[in-house]
Coordinates of C-alpha atoms and ligand atoms in Angstrom, one line a residue:
X135 CA 152.1 -145.5 -10.8
X136 CA 155.8 -145.3 -11.9
X137 CA 156.9 -146.6 -8.5
X138 CA 154.3 -149.3 -8.5
X139 CA 155.4 -150.5 -11.9
X140 CA 159.1 -150.6 -11.1
X141 CA 158.5 -152.3 -7.9
X142 CA 155.7 -154.6 -8.9
X143 CA 157.9 -157.6 -9.1
X144 CA 159.3 -156.9 -5.6
X145 CA 155.8 -156.5 -4.3
X146 CA 154.6 -159.7 -5.8
X147 CA 157.6 -161.6 -4.4
X148 CA 157.1 -160.1 -1.0
X149 CA 153.5 -161.1 -0.8
X150 CA 154.0 -164.5 -2.4
X151 CA 156.9 -165.2 0.0
X152 CA 154.7 -164.1 2.9
X153 CA 151.8 -166.2 1.8
X154 CA 154.1 -169.2 1.2
X155 CA 155.0 -169.4 4.9
X156 CA 153.0 -166.8 6.9
X157 CA 154.6 -166.3 10.4
X158 CA 153.0 -168.0 13.3
X159 CA 150.1 -166.0 14.6
X160 CA 149.3 -164.2 11.3
X161 CA 145.6 -163.4 11.5
X162 CA 143.4 -165.3 9.1
X163 CA 141.9 -162.1 7.8
X164 CA 145.4 -161.0 6.6
X165 CA 145.9 -164.1 4.6
X166 CA 142.3 -163.9 3.3
X167 CA 142.9 -160.3 2.1
X168 CA 145.6 -161.5 -0.3
X169 CA 144.0 -164.7 -1.3
X170 CA 140.8 -163.2 -2.7
X171 CA 139.3 -163.8 -5.2
X172 CA 141.2 -167.2 -5.6
X173 CA 144.4 -168.8 -4.5
X174 CA 147.5 -166.8 -5.3
X175 CA 149.2 -169.7 -7.0
X176 CA 146.6 -169.8 -9.7
X177 CA 146.2 -166.0 -10.1
X178 CA 148.1 -164.3 -12.9
X179 CA 150.7 -161.9 -11.3
X180 CA 149.0 -158.8 -12.8
X181 CA 145.6 -159.8 -11.4
X182 CA 147.1 -160.6 -8.1
X183 CA 148.8 -157.2 -7.9
X184 CA 145.5 -155.6 -8.9
X185 CA 143.8 -157.4 -6.0
X186 CA 146.3 -156.1 -3.5
X187 CA 146.1 -152.7 -5.1
X188 CA 142.4 -152.5 -4.7
X189 CA 142.0 -154.2 -1.4
X190 CA 139.8 -152.1 1.0
X191 CA 142.4 -152.2 3.7
X192 CA 145.5 -150.0 3.8
X193 CA 148.5 -152.2 2.9
X194 CA 152.2 -151.2 3.0
X195 CA 155.5 -153.1 2.5
X196 CA 158.7 -151.8 4.1
X197 CA 162.3 -152.8 4.4
X198 CA 163.5 -154.1 7.8
X199 CA 164.0 -150.5 9.0
X200 CA 160.3 -149.5 8.2
X201 CA 161.2 -147.6 5.1
X202 CA 158.2 -147.7 2.8
X203 CA 158.6 -149.7 -0.5
X204 CA 155.0 -150.0 -1.5
X205 CA 151.6 -148.7 -0.5
X206 CA 148.2 -149.5 -2.0
X207 CA 145.4 -147.2 -3.0
X208 CA 143.5 -147.6 0.3
X209 CA 146.7 -146.5 2.1
X210 CA 146.8 -143.3 0.0
X211 CA 143.1 -142.6 0.6
X212 CA 143.3 -143.2 4.4
X213 CA 146.5 -141.2 5.1
X214 CA 145.9 -138.5 2.5
X215 CA 149.5 -138.8 1.2
X216 CA 150.0 -139.6 -2.5
X217 CA 152.3 -142.6 -2.7
X218 CA 155.1 -140.6 -4.3
X219 CA 155.5 -138.7 -1.1
X220 CA 155.5 -141.9 0.9
X221 CA 157.9 -144.2 -0.9
X222 CA 161.3 -144.1 0.8
X223 CA 160.0 -142.5 4.0
X224 CA 159.8 -144.3 7.3
X225 CA 156.4 -145.3 8.5
X226 CA 157.0 -142.9 11.4
X227 CA 155.7 -140.2 9.0
X228 CA 152.3 -141.3 10.3
X229 CA 153.3 -141.2 13.9
X230 CA 151.5 -138.8 16.1
X231 CA 153.0 -138.0 19.5
X232 CA 149.8 -139.3 21.2
X233 CA 151.1 -142.9 21.1
X234 CA 153.3 -143.8 24.1
X235 CA 156.8 -144.9 23.3
X236 CA 156.3 -148.2 25.1
X237 CA 153.8 -149.2 22.4
X238 CA 156.4 -148.7 19.7
X239 CA 159.0 -150.6 21.7
X240 CA 156.6 -153.5 22.1
X241 CA 155.8 -153.3 18.3
X242 CA 159.5 -153.5 17.4
X243 CA 160.4 -156.2 19.9
X244 CA 157.6 -158.4 18.6
X245 CA 158.3 -158.0 14.9
X246 CA 162.1 -158.3 15.3
X247 CA 161.5 -161.7 16.9
X248 CA 159.7 -162.7 13.7
X249 CA 156.3 -162.5 15.3
X250 CA 153.1 -160.8 14.2
X251 CA 152.2 -157.6 16.0
X252 CA 148.6 -156.5 16.4
X253 CA 147.6 -153.3 18.1
X254 CA 146.4 -149.8 17.9
X255 CA 148.4 -146.6 17.2
X256 CA 147.4 -143.0 16.9
X257 CA 148.3 -141.8 13.4
X258 CA 147.9 -138.5 11.7
X259 CA 147.0 -137.9 8.1
X260 CA 148.7 -135.5 5.8
X261 CA 146.3 -132.7 7.0
X262 CA 147.4 -133.5 10.6
X263 CA 144.0 -134.9 11.5
X264 CA 144.5 -137.8 13.9
X265 CA 142.9 -141.2 13.6
X266 CA 143.1 -144.4 15.5
X267 CA 144.7 -147.1 13.4
X268 CA 144.3 -150.8 14.0
X269 CA 147.5 -152.4 12.7
X270 CA 148.8 -155.9 11.9
X271 CA 152.5 -156.0 11.0
X272 CA 153.9 -159.3 9.8
X273 CA 157.6 -160.0 9.1
X274 CA 158.4 -161.6 5.7
X275 CA 161.5 -163.8 5.7
X276 CA 164.0 -164.4 2.9
X277 CA 165.0 -168.0 2.0
X278 CA 167.8 -167.7 4.6
X279 CA 165.3 -167.1 7.3
X280 CA 166.2 -163.5 8.1
X281 CA 163.7 -160.6 7.8
X282 CA 163.5 -159.2 4.3
X283 CA 160.4 -157.0 4.6
X284 CA 157.6 -156.1 6.8
X285 CA 154.0 -156.3 5.6
X286 CA 151.7 -153.8 7.3
X287 CA 148.0 -153.6 7.1
X288 CA 145.9 -151.0 8.9
X289 CA 142.4 -149.6 9.0
X290 CA 140.8 -146.6 10.7
X291 CA 138.9 -147.7 13.8
X292 CA 138.2 -144.1 15.1
X293 CA 134.4 -144.4 14.7
X294 CA 134.3 -147.8 16.3
X295 CA 136.4 -146.5 19.2
X296 CA 134.0 -143.5 19.5
X297 CA 131.1 -145.9 19.6
X298 CA 132.8 -148.0 22.2
X299 CA 133.5 -144.9 24.3
X300 CA 129.8 -143.8 23.9
X301 CA 128.7 -147.2 24.9
X302 CA 131.0 -147.2 27.9
X303 CA 129.7 -143.8 28.9
X304 CA 126.1 -144.9 28.5
X305 CA 126.9 -148.0 30.6
X306 CA 128.6 -146.0 33.4
X307 CA 125.8 -143.5 33.3
X308 CA 123.2 -146.2 33.7
X309 CA 125.2 -147.9 36.4
X310 CA 125.7 -144.6 38.3
X311 CA 121.9 -143.9 38.1
X312 CA 121.1 -147.5 39.2
X313 CA 123.6 -147.3 42.0
X314 CA 122.2 -144.1 43.3
X315 CA 118.7 -145.6 43.4
X316 CA 117.7 -146.8 46.9
X317 CA 115.8 -149.8 45.6
X318 CA 117.4 -153.2 44.7
X319 CA 117.6 -153.6 40.9
X320 CA 118.8 -156.7 39.0
X321 CA 118.5 -157.8 35.4
X322 CA 118.1 -161.6 35.5
X323 CA 118.4 -163.9 32.5
X324 CA 116.1 -166.9 31.9
X325 CA 118.8 -169.1 33.3
X326 CA 118.7 -167.1 36.6
X327 CA 122.0 -165.5 35.9
X328 CA 122.3 -161.9 37.1
X329 CA 123.3 -159.8 34.1
X330 CA 123.3 -156.4 35.7
X331 CA 122.8 -155.2 39.3
X332 CA 123.2 -152.1 41.5
X333 CA 124.8 -151.1 44.7
X334 CA 121.7 -151.9 46.8
X335 CA 121.6 -155.4 45.3
X336 CA 125.3 -155.9 46.2
X337 CA 124.7 -154.9 49.8
X338 CA 121.9 -157.4 49.9
X339 CA 124.3 -160.2 48.9
X340 CA 126.3 -159.4 52.0
X341 CA 123.2 -159.4 54.2
X342 CA 122.3 -162.8 52.9
X343 CA 125.8 -164.2 53.4
X344 CA 126.7 -164.5 49.7
X345 CA 123.4 -166.1 48.6
X346 CA 122.2 -164.5 45.3
X347 CA 119.2 -162.3 46.3
X348 CA 117.7 -162.8 42.9
X349 CA 117.3 -166.5 43.6
X350 CA 115.6 -165.7 46.9
X351 CA 113.2 -163.3 45.3
X352 CA 112.4 -165.7 42.4
X353 CA 111.8 -168.6 44.8
X354 CA 109.5 -166.4 46.9
X355 CA 107.7 -165.1 43.8
X356 CA 107.3 -168.6 42.5
X357 CA 105.7 -169.7 45.8
X358 CA 103.5 -166.7 46.1
X359 CA 102.3 -166.0 42.6
X360 CA 103.6 -169.0 40.7
X361 CA 105.9 -166.8 38.7
X362 CA 108.1 -168.9 36.5
X363 CA 111.2 -167.3 35.1
X364 CA 111.4 -169.9 32.3
X365 CA 108.3 -168.3 30.9
X366 CA 109.4 -164.7 31.3
X367 CA 108.6 -163.9 27.7
X368 CA 105.0 -164.6 28.5
X369 CA 104.6 -162.3 31.5
X370 CA 102.8 -159.6 29.5
X371 CA 102.7 -156.4 31.6
X372 CA 104.8 -158.0 34.3
X373 CA 103.9 -157.8 38.0
X374 CA 103.9 -154.9 40.5
X375 CA 104.3 -154.6 44.2
X376 CA 104.2 -158.2 45.3
X377 CA 105.2 -158.2 48.9
X378 CA 107.9 -160.8 49.6
X379 CA 109.3 -161.8 53.0
X380 CA 112.9 -162.9 53.3
X381 CA 114.5 -164.1 56.6
X382 CA 118.2 -163.3 56.6
X383 CA 120.4 -166.0 58.2
X384 CA 121.4 -165.2 61.8
X385 CA 119.0 -162.3 62.2
X386 CA 115.7 -162.4 64.1
X387 CA 114.2 -159.6 62.0
X388 CA 112.6 -160.6 58.7
X389 CA 112.9 -158.2 55.8
X390 CA 110.1 -157.2 53.5
X391 CA 110.3 -156.1 49.9
X392 CA 107.7 -154.9 47.4
X393 CA 108.8 -156.6 44.2
X394 CA 108.0 -155.5 40.6
X395 CA 109.1 -157.2 37.4
X396 CA 109.3 -156.1 33.8
X397 CA 110.1 -158.3 30.8
X398 CA 112.9 -157.0 28.7
X399 CA 113.4 -158.7 25.3
X400 CA 117.0 -159.6 24.5
X401 CA 118.4 -158.3 21.2
X402 CA 119.4 -161.0 18.8
X403 CA 123.1 -160.6 17.9
X404 CA 123.3 -163.5 15.5
X405 CA 124.3 -162.5 12.0
X406 CA 121.9 -164.9 10.3
X407 CA 119.0 -163.0 12.0
X408 CA 120.1 -159.6 10.7
X409 CA 117.1 -159.4 8.3
X410 CA 114.6 -161.4 10.2
X411 CA 113.5 -161.9 13.8
X412 CA 114.8 -164.9 15.6
X413 CA 112.2 -167.7 15.9
X414 CA 113.0 -168.3 19.6
X415 CA 112.3 -165.1 21.5
X416 CA 114.7 -164.6 24.5
X417 CA 113.8 -162.3 27.4
X418 CA 115.2 -161.3 30.7
X419 CA 113.5 -159.9 33.8
X420 CA 114.2 -156.5 35.2
X421 CA 113.5 -157.1 38.9
X422 CA 113.0 -154.1 41.2
X423 CA 112.6 -154.7 44.9
X424 CA 111.7 -151.8 47.2
X425 CA 112.4 -152.5 50.9
X426 CA 109.3 -151.9 53.0
X427 CA 110.6 -153.5 56.3
X428 CA 110.1 -150.2 58.2
X429 CA 106.4 -149.7 57.4
X430 CA 105.7 -153.5 57.6
X431 CA 107.2 -153.5 61.1
X432 CA 104.9 -150.7 62.2
X433 CA 101.9 -152.6 60.8
X434 CA 103.2 -155.7 62.5
X435 CA 103.6 -154.0 65.9
X436 CA 99.9 -152.9 65.8
X437 CA 98.9 -156.4 64.7
X438 CA 101.0 -157.9 67.5
X439 CA 99.1 -155.8 70.1
X440 CA 95.8 -157.2 68.7
X441 CA 97.2 -160.7 68.8
X442 CA 98.4 -160.2 72.4
X443 CA 94.9 -159.2 73.4
X444 CA 93.2 -162.0 71.6
X445 CA 95.7 -164.5 72.9
X446 CA 95.1 -163.3 76.5
X447 CA 91.4 -163.9 75.9
X448 CA 92.0 -167.3 74.4
X449 CA 94.3 -168.1 77.3
X450 CA 91.5 -167.2 79.8
X451 CA 89.0 -169.4 78.0
X452 CA 91.6 -172.1 77.8
X453 CA 92.3 -171.9 81.5
X454 CA 88.6 -172.2 82.2
X455 CA 88.3 -175.2 79.9
X456 CA 91.3 -176.8 81.6
X457 CA 89.9 -176.1 85.1
X458 CA 86.4 -177.4 84.3
X459 CA 87.8 -180.4 82.4
X460 CA 90.0 -181.1 85.4
X461 CA 87.1 -180.9 87.8
X462 CA 85.0 -183.2 85.5
X463 CA 87.9 -185.6 85.4
X464 CA 88.4 -185.6 89.2
X465 CA 84.7 -185.8 90.0
X466 CA 84.2 -188.7 87.6
X467 CA 86.4 -191.0 89.8
X468 CA 84.2 -190.9 93.1
X469 CA 81.0 -191.0 91.0
X470 CA 82.3 -194.2 89.4
X471 CA 83.0 -195.7 92.9
X472 CA 79.5 -194.8 94.1
X473 CA 78.0 -196.4 90.9
X474 CA 80.0 -199.5 91.5
X475 CA 78.9 -199.7 95.2
X476 CA 75.3 -199.3 94.3
X477 CA 75.5 -202.0 91.7
X478 CA 76.5 -204.5 94.5
X479 CA 73.6 -206.8 95.6
X480 CA 73.0 -206.2 99.4
X481 CA 69.6 -205.8 100.8
X482 CA 70.2 -205.8 104.6
X483 CA 68.2 -203.2 106.5
X484 CA 71.3 -201.5 107.9
X485 CA 72.6 -201.1 104.4
X486 CA 69.4 -199.6 103.0
X487 CA 70.0 -196.2 104.7
X488 CA 73.5 -196.1 103.2
X489 CA 72.3 -197.0 99.7
X490 CA 69.8 -194.1 100.0
X491 CA 72.5 -191.7 100.9
X492 CA 74.8 -193.0 98.1
X493 CA 71.9 -192.7 95.6
X494 CA 71.4 -189.1 96.6
X495 CA 75.2 -188.4 96.4
X496 CA 75.2 -190.0 92.9
X497 CA 72.2 -187.9 91.8
X498 CA 73.7 -184.6 93.0
X499 CA 77.1 -185.7 91.5
X500 CA 75.4 -186.3 88.1
X501 CA 73.7 -182.9 88.4
X502 CA 77.1 -181.2 89.2
X503 CA 78.6 -183.1 86.2
X504 CA 75.9 -181.9 83.9
X505 CA 76.3 -178.3 85.0
X506 CA 80.0 -178.5 84.6
X507 CA 79.6 -179.8 81.1
X508 CA 77.2 -177.0 80.4
X509 CA 79.7 -174.5 81.8
X510 CA 82.5 -175.8 79.5
X511 CA 83.3 -173.0 77.1
X512 CA 83.0 -174.3 73.5
X513 CA 86.2 -174.3 71.5
X514 CA 86.4 -171.2 69.3
X515 CA 86.0 -172.0 65.6
X516 CA 88.5 -170.5 63.2
X517 CA 88.7 -170.2 59.4
X518 CA 91.8 -171.7 57.7
X519 CA 93.9 -169.3 55.6
X520 CA 97.4 -169.3 54.1
X521 CA 99.8 -168.7 56.9
X522 CA 103.5 -168.3 57.1
X523 CA 105.0 -170.2 59.9
X524 CA 108.1 -168.0 60.1
X525 CA 105.8 -165.1 60.7
X526 CA 103.8 -166.8 63.4
X527 CA 107.0 -167.9 65.1
X528 CA 108.4 -164.4 64.9
X529 CA 105.2 -163.1 66.5
X530 CA 105.4 -165.7 69.3
X531 CA 109.0 -164.8 70.0
X532 CA 108.1 -161.1 70.2
X533 CA 105.2 -162.0 72.6
X534 CA 107.6 -163.9 74.9
X535 CA 110.5 -161.5 74.7
X536 CA 110.0 -160.1 78.2
X537 CA 109.8 -163.5 79.7
X538 CA 113.0 -164.6 78.0
X539 CA 114.8 -161.5 79.0
X540 CA 113.8 -162.0 82.6
X541 CA 115.0 -165.6 82.5
X542 CA 118.3 -164.7 80.8
X543 CA 117.3 -166.8 77.8
X544 CA 119.1 -166.3 74.4
X545 CA 117.1 -167.1 71.3
X546 CA 118.9 -168.6 68.3
X547 CA 116.4 -168.0 65.4
X548 CA 117.2 -170.1 62.3
X549 CA 114.3 -169.7 59.9
X550 CA 114.3 -171.1 56.3
X551 CA 115.1 -168.0 54.2
X552 CA 112.1 -168.6 52.1
X553 CA 109.3 -170.7 53.6
X554 CA 106.2 -171.7 51.6
X555 CA 102.8 -170.7 53.1
X556 CA 100.6 -173.5 54.4
X557 CA 96.8 -173.6 54.8
X558 CA 96.1 -173.5 58.5
X559 CA 94.3 -171.8 61.4
X560 CA 96.6 -168.9 62.4
X561 CA 95.4 -168.6 66.0
X562 CA 95.5 -172.3 66.7
X563 CA 99.0 -172.6 65.2
X564 CA 100.2 -169.6 67.0
X565 CA 98.9 -171.2 70.2
X566 CA 100.7 -174.4 69.4
X567 CA 104.0 -172.5 69.0
X568 CA 103.4 -170.5 72.1
X569 CA 102.9 -173.7 74.2
X570 CA 106.2 -175.1 72.9
X571 CA 108.1 -171.8 73.5
X572 CA 106.6 -171.4 77.0
X573 CA 107.6 -175.0 77.8
X574 CA 111.2 -174.3 76.7
X575 CA 111.3 -171.1 78.8
X576 CA 109.9 -173.0 81.8
X577 CA 112.4 -175.8 81.3
X578 CA 115.3 -173.3 81.3
X579 CA 114.0 -171.6 84.4
X580 CA 114.2 -175.0 86.2
X581 CA 117.7 -175.6 84.9
X582 CA 120.8 -174.5 86.9
X583 CA 122.7 -173.7 83.6
X584 CA 124.3 -170.3 83.3
X585 CA 124.0 -170.3 79.5
X586 CA 120.3 -170.7 78.5
X587 CA 119.5 -171.0 74.9
X588 CA 116.4 -171.8 72.8
X589 CA 116.9 -172.6 69.2
X590 CA 114.0 -172.3 66.8
X591 CA 114.5 -173.6 63.3
X592 CA 112.2 -174.0 60.3
X593 CA 112.8 -175.9 57.1
X594 CA 111.0 -177.8 54.3
X595 CA 111.6 -181.5 54.3
X596 CA 110.0 -183.2 51.3
X597 CA 106.3 -182.6 51.5
X598 CA 106.5 -181.4 55.1
X599 CA 107.3 -178.2 56.9
X600 CA 109.4 -178.9 60.0
X601 CA 109.6 -176.7 63.0
X602 CA 112.3 -177.5 65.6
X603 CA 112.1 -176.1 69.1
X604 CA 115.2 -176.9 71.1
X605 CA 116.3 -175.8 74.6
X606 CA 119.4 -176.7 76.6
X607 CA 117.4 -177.3 79.8
X608 CA 117.1 -180.5 81.8
X609 CA 115.3 -182.4 79.0
X610 CA 112.2 -184.7 79.3
X611 CA 113.0 -187.9 81.2
X612 CA 112.6 -191.1 79.1
X613 CA 109.7 -192.3 81.4
X614 CA 107.8 -189.0 80.8
X615 CA 108.1 -188.8 77.0
X616 CA 104.7 -190.4 76.2
X617 CA 103.0 -189.3 79.4
X618 CA 103.9 -185.6 78.7
X619 CA 101.2 -185.6 76.0
X620 CA 98.5 -186.9 78.4
X621 CA 96.0 -184.4 79.7
X622 CA 96.8 -183.0 83.2
X623 CA 100.2 -184.6 83.3
X624 CA 102.6 -182.1 84.9
X625 CA 106.3 -182.9 85.2
X626 CA 107.5 -179.5 86.2
X627 CA 109.2 -179.1 89.6
X628 CA 107.5 -175.7 90.0
X629 CA 104.0 -176.6 88.7
X630 CA 102.5 -173.3 89.7
X631 CA 99.7 -172.4 87.3
X632 CA 100.5 -175.2 84.9
X633 CA 97.6 -177.5 84.4
X634 CA 99.5 -180.0 82.3
X635 CA 97.6 -179.3 79.1
X636 CA 100.2 -177.5 77.0
X637 CA 101.6 -180.5 75.0
X638 CA 98.1 -182.1 74.8
X639 CA 96.8 -178.9 73.2
X640 CA 99.8 -178.5 70.9
X641 CA 99.4 -182.1 69.7
X642 CA 95.7 -181.6 69.2
X643 CA 96.4 -178.6 67.0
X644 CA 99.1 -180.4 65.0
X645 CA 96.9 -183.4 64.5
X646 CA 94.0 -181.1 63.5
X647 CA 96.3 -179.8 60.7
X648 CA 97.3 -183.4 59.6
X649 CA 100.7 -183.1 61.3
X650 CA 102.4 -184.3 64.5
X651 CA 104.4 -183.2 67.6
X652 CA 107.2 -185.4 68.8
X653 CA 109.9 -185.3 71.4
X654 CA 113.3 -186.3 69.9
X655 CA 114.3 -189.4 71.8
X656 CA 117.9 -189.2 70.7
X657 CA 118.6 -185.6 71.6
X658 CA 121.2 -185.1 74.3
X659 CA 121.8 -181.9 76.3
X660 CA 118.3 -180.7 76.6
X661 CA 115.0 -181.1 74.8
X662 CA 114.2 -181.0 71.1
X663 CA 110.7 -181.0 69.8
X664 CA 109.7 -181.6 66.2
X665 CA 106.5 -180.2 64.8
X666 CA 105.7 -181.6 61.3
X667 CA 102.9 -180.0 59.2
X668 CA 101.9 -181.1 55.7
X669 CA 102.7 -178.5 53.0
X670 CA 99.5 -179.3 51.1
X671 CA 97.2 -179.9 54.1
X672 CA 93.7 -178.4 54.3
X673 CA 94.2 -177.0 57.7
X674 CA 90.8 -178.3 58.8
X675 CA 90.0 -180.2 62.0
Ligands
FAD297 P1 161.2 -143.5 17.2 O1 162.1 -142.8 18.2 O2 161.6 -143.6 15.8 O3 160.8 -144.9 17.8 C1 160.2 -145.2 19.0 C2 160.8 -146.5 19.5 O4 160.5 -147.5 18.6 C3 162.3 -146.5 19.7 O5 162.7 -146.1 20.9 C4 162.6 -148.0 19.5 O6 162.4 -148.7 20.7 C5 161.5 -148.4 18.5 N1 162.1 -148.4 17.1 C6 161.8 -147.5 16.2 N2 162.4 -147.9 15.1 C7 163.1 -149.0 15.3 C8 163.8 -149.9 14.5 N3 164.0 -149.6 13.2 N4 164.3 -151.0 15.0 C9 164.0 -151.3 16.3 N5 163.3 -150.5 17.2 C10 162.8 -149.4 16.6 N6 154.2 -146.2 13.3 C11 153.2 -145.4 13.3 O7 153.2 -144.4 14.1 N7 152.1 -145.5 12.5 C12 152.0 -146.5 11.6 O8 151.0 -146.7 10.9 C13 153.1 -147.4 11.5 N8 153.1 -148.5 10.6 C14 154.2 -149.3 10.5 C15 154.2 -150.3 9.6 C16 155.3 -151.2 9.5 C17 155.3 -152.3 8.4 C18 156.4 -151.0 10.3 C19 157.5 -151.9 10.3 C20 156.4 -150.0 11.3 C21 155.3 -149.1 11.4 N9 155.3 -148.1 12.3 C22 154.2 -147.2 12.4 C23 156.4 -147.9 13.3 C24 157.3 -146.8 12.8 O9 158.3 -147.3 12.0 C25 158.0 -146.1 14.0 O10 158.8 -147.0 14.8 C26 157.1 -145.4 15.0 O11 156.2 -144.6 14.2 C27 157.8 -144.5 16.0 O12 158.5 -143.5 15.4 P2 159.0 -142.2 16.1 O13 159.8 -141.4 15.2 O14 157.8 -141.6 16.7 O15 159.9 -142.8 17.3

């Protein structure tokens, strides 16, 4: 107390000078500590000194060589030194050898340039116990502008540091556990920002060429189960094992994931909500995606074998239909001629015999027609379901792989990464795609190109789903572009088993689904066919 009394004027001057022109960069909290409970100008000197004396933060004033002139009560309590033992000593009395020398060098360089230094030092108390001190040192200038004093303020931040370290440890522990997990994990905010992810997730970013996988999963989940991230707070129990298909760019193999989602409520950090819950609840989604491509592929392989068998059967029925329809078509022409001849008025005796013969030919022709119509296998009826065109195309590619390998054809498969399902008849649509792919393969086999490529692309265009089948073969001549859709038109050089019904049937299926098939008239260097199907069609005939 003796020291404080004898130096109180000096302390007051120091602090008043400091507050009159605080150095640039002085933290507001330092100024506030001295200003409370009112402005210093209006505070009686005694009261002002009491305020500094009882401030909760450790305050010291030193000369320009860091020799202590004054310390407040908080300084004594924190360091364990009574002030009598401190006055006249260098602040280095608190120094522990755990602080690197570079930190002190930086401290001194800063304050000697009349700037405020803020940082952390490891100090020790009188009992040698170490603590982490957060310091602010401000130079106080005399009227000539040179440094007269240093004003130091520090507090013990050891427990905060311990908490930070514990938090860091918890975080690295969580991250290590997440990284070791084989499934893809991501915490997604309501604004679709990924707040946390794991190693498997990062690998997936690479597989999808930089596209955020969370966006792909969320788009697919929105299409499949109508999941809306904006309403994540309302998802209740969340969702489990929703199978999602993603088509990576540049790969012909789709990937399958079983997705689960759990709502996680965000903690409100706002000070005003310390005593009450925030009115607006904020949640994020913990998304877990387990890759099931392997098992899905095995199931698909078995499915493909069934499809192969059913398509062979369909093909047989189709060939019969085509052959019988062709015969009906061809038989109709001479029957029409006979009908026309019989309708001519001629009653000469010599012609009577011929008329009889023609009449008999017509009758047996009509009978043959009737039995042909009777033999025409009826088209198979099929229920409409939700189908994924990427999946159908992928199956068709697999079914034609051998043919393409034999013909040296390379396939460039460019599916939309996420494609919405449409209502349609799976077998009919698969047939449509097979006709187009077979045509492209046939076109390439008739071309003399060394490099043979088929490009298959899918995308969503407005309210339509567009499939593009492109080959770099000879292309469809302008004169054939409309005819190609007529029944029994065959423009192939090697017609072989082709009945000329492929495009007719493809168009029939597309129209049956409310869509269209069209040859791109402007395409150069081969043939490009567009199939357009409505996204919200009923899939019925
Ligand atoms: P030293 O060898 O004395 O110093 C280490 C390096 O610091 C030197 O190599 C030199 O680059 C620089 N340095 C030291 N003194 C000076 C100087 N007078 N002029 C220019 N450069 C110098 N230190 C703490 O450890 N804990 C504290 O709480 C603390 N509070 C301080 C409060 C104030 C207001 C001031 C001005 C300084 C404070 N210091 C504090 C710094 C302290 O004065 C010492 O510089 C520091 O403790 C290092 O002392 P040392 O004996 O370990 O090493």
